[in-house]
PDB file of C-alpha atoms in Angstrom:
ATOM      1  CA  MET A   1      69.127  -4.837 144.673  1.00 49.00           C
ATOM      2  CA  THR A   2      68.487  -1.375 145.841  1.00 52.00           C
ATOM      3  CA  GLU A   3      66.633  -0.324 148.910  1.00 55.00           C
ATOM      4  CA  HIS A   4      64.004   2.366 148.815  1.00 54.00           C
ATOM      5  CA  SER A   5      63.966   5.078 151.424  1.00 52.00           C
ATOM      6  CA  GLN A   6      62.062   8.207 152.242  1.00 53.00           C
ATOM      7  CA  GLU A   7      64.881  10.153 150.582  1.00 54.00           C
ATOM      8  CA  ASP A   8      64.020   8.543 147.203  1.00 60.00           C
ATOM      9  CA  SER A   9      60.480   9.935 147.318  1.00 62.00           C
ATOM     10  CA  PRO A  10      59.823  13.543 146.363  1.00 59.00           C
ATOM     11  CA  PRO A  11      58.074  15.767 148.895  1.00 63.00           C
ATOM     12  CA  LEU A  12      54.288  15.714 148.689  1.00 65.00           C
ATOM     13  CA  ASP A  13      54.176  19.338 147.491  1.00 64.00           C
ATOM     14  CA  ALA A  14      56.716  18.775 144.676  1.00 72.00           C
ATOM     15  CA  ASP A  15      55.861  18.719 140.991  1.00 79.00           C
ATOM     16  CA  PRO A  16      55.071  15.270 139.598  1.00 81.00           C
ATOM     17  CA  PRO A  17      58.001  13.594 137.854  1.00 81.00           C
ATOM     18  CA  GLY A  18      58.389  14.093 134.129  1.00 85.00           C
ATOM     19  CA  PRO A  19      58.284  11.356 131.480  1.00 81.00           C
ATOM     20  CA  GLU A  20      62.056  10.850 131.534  1.00 87.00           C
ATOM     21  CA  GLU A  21      62.082  10.376 135.306  1.00 86.00           C
ATOM     22  CA  LEU A  22      59.146   7.971 135.113  1.00 79.00           C
ATOM     23  CA  ALA A  23      60.858   5.969 132.341  1.00 82.00           C
ATOM     24  CA  ARG A  24      64.065   5.797 134.408  1.00 85.00           C
ATOM     25  CA  LYS A  25      62.132   4.630 137.474  1.00 83.00           C
ATOM     26  CA  ILE A  26      60.234   1.997 135.443  1.00 80.00           C
ATOM     27  CA  GLY A  27      63.524   0.689 134.041  1.00 84.00           C
ATOM     28  CA  GLN A  28      65.004   0.516 137.544  1.00 85.00           C
ATOM     29  CA  LEU A  29      61.985  -1.388 138.870  1.00 76.00           C
ATOM     30  CA  GLN A  30      62.038  -3.806 135.921  1.00 80.00           C
ATOM     31  CA  ARG A  31      65.710  -4.600 136.628  1.00 84.00           C
ATOM     32  CA  GLU A  32      64.901  -5.211 140.301  1.00 81.00           C
ATOM     33  CA  ILE A  33      62.037  -7.537 139.361  1.00 77.00           C
ATOM     34  CA  GLY A  34      64.365  -9.483 137.073  1.00 76.00           C
ATOM     35  CA  GLN A  35      66.949  -9.817 139.828  1.00 75.00           C
ATOM     36  CA  LEU A  36      64.333 -11.046 142.291  1.00 69.00           C
ATOM     37  CA  GLN A  37      62.963 -13.587 139.808  1.00 71.00           C
ATOM     38  CA  GLU A  38      66.465 -14.890 139.134  1.00 73.00           C
ATOM     39  CA  ALA A  39      67.155 -15.173 142.869  1.00 64.00           C
ATOM     40  CA  VAL A  40      63.978 -17.214 143.430  1.00 58.00           C
ATOM     41  CA  VAL A  41      64.870 -19.644 140.626  1.00 63.00           C
ATOM     42  CA  SER A  42      68.466 -19.911 141.837  1.00 70.00           C
ATOM     43  CA  HIS A  43      67.325 -20.654 145.394  1.00 75.00           C
ATOM     44  CA  ALA A  44      65.006 -23.427 144.165  1.00 88.00           C
ATOM     45  CA  VAL A  45      67.752 -25.088 142.108  1.00 90.00           C
ATOM     46  CA  ILE A  46      70.174 -24.956 145.038  1.00 92.00           C
ATOM     47  CA  ASP A  47      67.559 -26.479 147.367  1.00 92.00           C
ATOM     48  CA  GLN A  48      66.959 -29.292 144.880  1.00 92.00           C
ATOM     49  CA  ALA A  49      70.698 -29.934 144.576  1.00 94.00           C
ATOM     50  CA  ILE A  50      70.981 -30.109 148.377  1.00 94.00           C
ATOM     51  CA  GLY A  51      68.317 -32.826 148.260  1.00 93.00           C
ATOM     52  CA  VAL A  52      70.296 -34.806 145.678  1.00 93.00           C
ATOM     53  CA  VAL A  53      73.519 -34.462 147.689  1.00 93.00           C
ATOM     54  CA  VAL A  54      71.807 -35.464 150.937  1.00 92.00           C
ATOM     55  CA  SER A  55      70.248 -38.498 149.285  1.00 91.00           C
ATOM     56  CA  LEU A  56      73.428 -39.505 147.497  1.00 87.00           C
ATOM     57  CA  GLY A  57      75.703 -39.115 150.503  1.00 89.00           C
ATOM     58  CA  GLY A  58      73.304 -40.169 153.238  1.00 89.00           C
ATOM     59  CA  LEU A  59      74.026 -36.879 154.969  1.00 90.00           C
ATOM     60  CA  PRO A  60      71.871 -34.797 157.268  1.00 87.00           C
ATOM     61  CA  PRO A  61      70.289 -31.894 155.357  1.00 81.00           C
ATOM     62  CA  ASP A  62      72.327 -29.238 157.152  1.00 84.00           C
ATOM     63  CA  LEU A  63      75.539 -30.635 155.605  1.00 91.00           C
ATOM     64  CA  GLY A  64      74.205 -30.646 152.028  1.00 91.00           C
ATOM     65  CA  PHE A  65      74.814 -26.964 151.413  1.00 91.00           C
ATOM     66  CA  GLY A  66      78.374 -27.236 152.732  1.00 92.00           C
ATOM     67  CA  VAL A  67      79.087 -30.001 150.219  1.00 94.00           C
ATOM     68  CA  LEU A  68      77.749 -27.831 147.386  1.00 94.00           C
ATOM     69  CA  ARG A  69      79.829 -24.888 148.557  1.00 93.00           C
ATOM     70  CA  THR A  70      82.953 -27.045 148.744  1.00 95.00           C
ATOM     71  CA  VAL A  71      82.389 -28.392 145.227  1.00 95.00           C
ATOM     72  CA  SER A  72      81.869 -24.856 143.944  1.00 94.00           C
ATOM     73  CA  GLN A  73      85.048 -23.604 145.592  1.00 95.00           C
ATOM     74  CA  GLN A  74      87.155 -26.607 144.544  1.00 95.00           C
ATOM     75  CA  THR A  75      86.081 -26.354 140.905  1.00 96.00           C
ATOM     76  CA  ASN A  76      85.886 -22.558 140.727  1.00 96.00           C
ATOM     77  CA  ILE A  77      82.378 -22.905 139.259  1.00 95.00           C
ATOM     78  CA  LYS A  78      79.503 -20.765 140.493  1.00 93.00           C
ATOM     79  CA  LEU A  79      77.326 -22.468 143.088  1.00 92.00           C
ATOM     80  CA  ARG A  80      74.221 -22.151 140.928  1.00 92.00           C
ATOM     81  CA  GLU A  81      75.952 -23.832 137.978  1.00 93.00           C
ATOM     82  CA  VAL A  82      77.135 -26.678 140.211  1.00 95.00           C
ATOM     83  CA  ALA A  83      73.594 -27.045 141.542  1.00 94.00           C
ATOM     84  CA  GLU A  84      72.111 -27.091 138.018  1.00 92.00           C
ATOM     85  CA  GLN A  85      74.424 -29.919 136.959  1.00 94.00           C
ATOM     86  CA  ILE A  86      73.779 -31.939 140.104  1.00 94.00           C
ATOM     87  CA  VAL A  87      70.000 -31.549 139.757  1.00 93.00           C
ATOM     88  CA  GLY A  88      70.121 -32.742 136.149  1.00 91.00           C
ATOM     89  CA  TRP A  89      72.470 -35.644 136.839  1.00 89.00           C
ATOM     90  CA  PRO A  90      69.945 -38.197 138.237  1.00 81.00           C
ATOM     91  CA  GLY A  91      67.802 -37.585 135.143  1.00 79.00           C
ATOM     92  CA  GLY A  92      70.621 -38.568 132.816  1.00 83.00           C
ATOM     93  CA  LYS A  93      72.304 -35.211 132.152  1.00 87.00           C
ATOM     94  CA  GLU A  94      76.078 -35.083 132.067  1.00 87.00           C
ATOM     95  CA  LEU A  95      77.960 -34.214 135.248  1.00 90.00           C
ATOM     96  CA  SER A  96      81.302 -32.647 134.358  1.00 92.00           C
ATOM     97  CA  GLU A  97      84.350 -34.593 135.462  1.00 94.00           C
ATOM     98  CA  ASP A  98      85.696 -31.813 137.692  1.00 94.00           C
ATOM     99  CA  ILE A  99      82.368 -31.524 139.522  1.00 94.00           C
ATOM    100  CA  ARG A 100      82.119 -35.312 139.766  1.00 94.00           C
ATOM    101  CA  GLN A 101      85.576 -35.582 141.365  1.00 95.00           C
ATOM    102  CA  ALA A 102      85.017 -32.639 143.727  1.00 95.00           C
ATOM    103  CA  LEU A 103      81.615 -34.021 144.751  1.00 94.00           C
ATOM    104  CA  LYS A 104      83.098 -37.449 145.430  1.00 93.00           C
ATOM    105  CA  ALA A 105      85.850 -35.916 147.584  1.00 93.00           C
ATOM    106  CA  ALA A 106      83.462 -33.606 149.455  1.00 93.00           C
ATOM    107  CA  LEU A 107      81.054 -36.459 150.200  1.00 91.00           C
ATOM    108  CA  ALA A 108      83.921 -38.650 151.391  1.00 90.00           C
ATOM    109  CA  GLN A 109      85.155 -35.862 153.659  1.00 87.00           C
ATOM    110  CA  GLU A 110      81.704 -35.228 155.150  1.00 81.00           C
ATOM    111  CA  GLY A 111      81.071 -38.938 155.532  1.00 70.00           C
ATOM    112  CA  SER A 112      84.236 -39.374 157.545  1.00 56.00           C
ATOM    113  CA  ALA A 113      83.698 -36.272 159.672  1.00 55.00           C
TER     114      ALA A 113
END
């Protein structure tokens, strides 16, 4: 995501931007909107997966994210993808064997800590 600053804005006495500049700016803003929408969805899925992990492992909520992170690192699978599988698992979706094993180990480690 890009940050906007005063330097990005033309001076008030400058000529208005041309059609090419406006099209470029619209494209840039549309990409930023897409990134923000994806981030919101990703955050929701991760929060839901934390809930599943907390419920499954009987852990305090603050440890749920650590378990997800550990599973992601152990399996070399993006955190969001791990979260998506874990969220779907109670509803009958398949949980890959590598995620299943890493989750079991991470829960055992947190449970003994």
